[in-house]
Short mmCIF file of C-alpha atoms in Angstrom, two decimals:
data_model
loop_
_atom_site.label_atom_id
_atom_site.label_comp_id
_atom_site.label_asym_id
_atom_site.label_seq_id
_atom_site.Cartn_x
_atom_site.Cartn_y
_atom_site.Cartn_z
CA PHE A 1 4.19 4.46 -9.97
CA GLU A 2 2.00 5.40 -12.87
CA ILE A 3 -0.99 3.12 -13.33
CA SER A 4 -3.82 2.92 -15.83
CA LYS A 5 -7.48 3.32 -14.90
CA SER A 6 -7.93 -0.46 -15.30
CA ASP A 7 -4.94 -1.08 -12.99
CA GLU A 8 -6.49 1.29 -10.45
CA LYS A 9 -9.76 -0.65 -10.58
CA GLU A 10 -7.89 -3.92 -9.99
CA LEU A 11 -5.97 -2.33 -7.12
CA ASP A 12 -9.27 -1.16 -5.62
CA VAL A 13 -10.47 -4.77 -5.56
CA TYR A 14 -7.16 -5.99 -4.10
CA GLU A 15 -7.25 -3.33 -1.36
CA ASP A 16 -10.96 -4.01 -0.62
CA PHE A 17 -11.94 -0.43 -1.52
CA PRO A 18 -14.22 1.08 -0.23
CA THR A 19 -14.95 -1.40 2.57
CA LEU A 20 -11.52 -1.56 4.21
CA TYR A 21 -9.81 1.49 2.69
CA LYS A 22 -10.72 5.00 1.53
CA LYS A 23 -9.00 6.42 -1.51
CA HIS A 24 -7.51 9.92 -1.51
CA TYR A 25 -6.09 12.00 -4.34
CA PHE A 26 -3.70 14.92 -3.90
CA TYR A 27 -0.91 16.72 -5.72
CA TYR A 28 2.75 16.10 -4.94
CA TYR A 29 5.43 18.03 -6.82
CA GLY A 30 2.82 18.92 -9.41
CA LYS A 31 1.69 15.34 -10.02
CA ARG A 32 -1.69 13.94 -9.05
CA VAL A 33 -1.17 10.98 -6.73
CA MET A 34 -3.43 8.53 -4.96
CA THR A 35 -3.20 6.76 -1.63
CA TYR A 36 -5.38 4.48 0.47
CA THR A 37 -6.12 4.91 4.19
CA MET A 38 -7.89 2.45 6.45
CA VAL A 39 -11.56 3.19 7.09
CA ARG A 40 -11.59 2.03 10.69
CA LYS A 41 -9.02 1.00 13.20
CA SER A 42 -8.65 -2.68 13.93
CA VAL A 43 -6.57 -4.84 16.20
CA PHE A 44 -2.99 -5.10 14.93
CA THR A 45 -2.14 -8.33 13.20
CA PHE A 46 1.01 -9.18 11.32
CA PRO A 47 0.67 -9.39 7.54
CA THR A 48 0.36 -12.76 5.87
CA GLU A 49 3.56 -14.20 4.46
CA ARG A 50 2.16 -13.73 0.94
CA TYR A 51 1.44 -10.03 1.51
CA LEU A 52 4.78 -9.47 3.24
CA ASN A 53 6.59 -10.99 0.26
CA ILE A 54 4.76 -8.58 -2.06
CA VAL A 55 5.84 -5.64 0.12
CA LYS A 56 9.44 -6.89 0.27
CA ARG A 57 9.51 -7.23 -3.52
CA GLY A 58 8.23 -3.64 -3.79
CA TYR A 59 10.97 -2.42 -1.45
CA LYS A 60 13.57 -4.22 -3.56
CA ASP A 61 12.16 -3.00 -6.88
CA CYS A 62 12.18 0.61 -5.62
CA GLY A 63 15.62 0.38 -4.02
CA LEU A 64 14.26 1.02 -0.52
CA ASN A 65 16.08 0.00 2.65
CA GLN A 66 14.43 -3.16 4.01
CA LYS A 67 15.87 -2.45 7.48
CA LEU A 68 13.01 0.00 8.04
CA LEU A 69 10.46 -2.64 7.09
CA ASN A 70 12.08 -5.19 9.38
CA GLN A 71 12.13 -2.70 12.27
CA GLY A 72 8.42 -2.07 11.78
CA LEU A 73 7.70 -5.78 11.92
CA LYS A 74 9.40 -6.06 15.30
CA GLY A 75 6.71 -3.79 16.76
#
């Protein structure tokens, strides 16, 4: 996805950056990309239904196979 600087700032708030996640930039196929990684490990908990629905919508919007997501949720 391409996002604006203001979208990135909103995403930072949503992802609780820099408290919960670190942000990393790198180049992929010549494009500068960004990703978040967790700052510290925590006990595994399942995502909230709200968050899971956001992820499922993202999978659908991007044409990704939801079987992989469902397998991951089974542990």
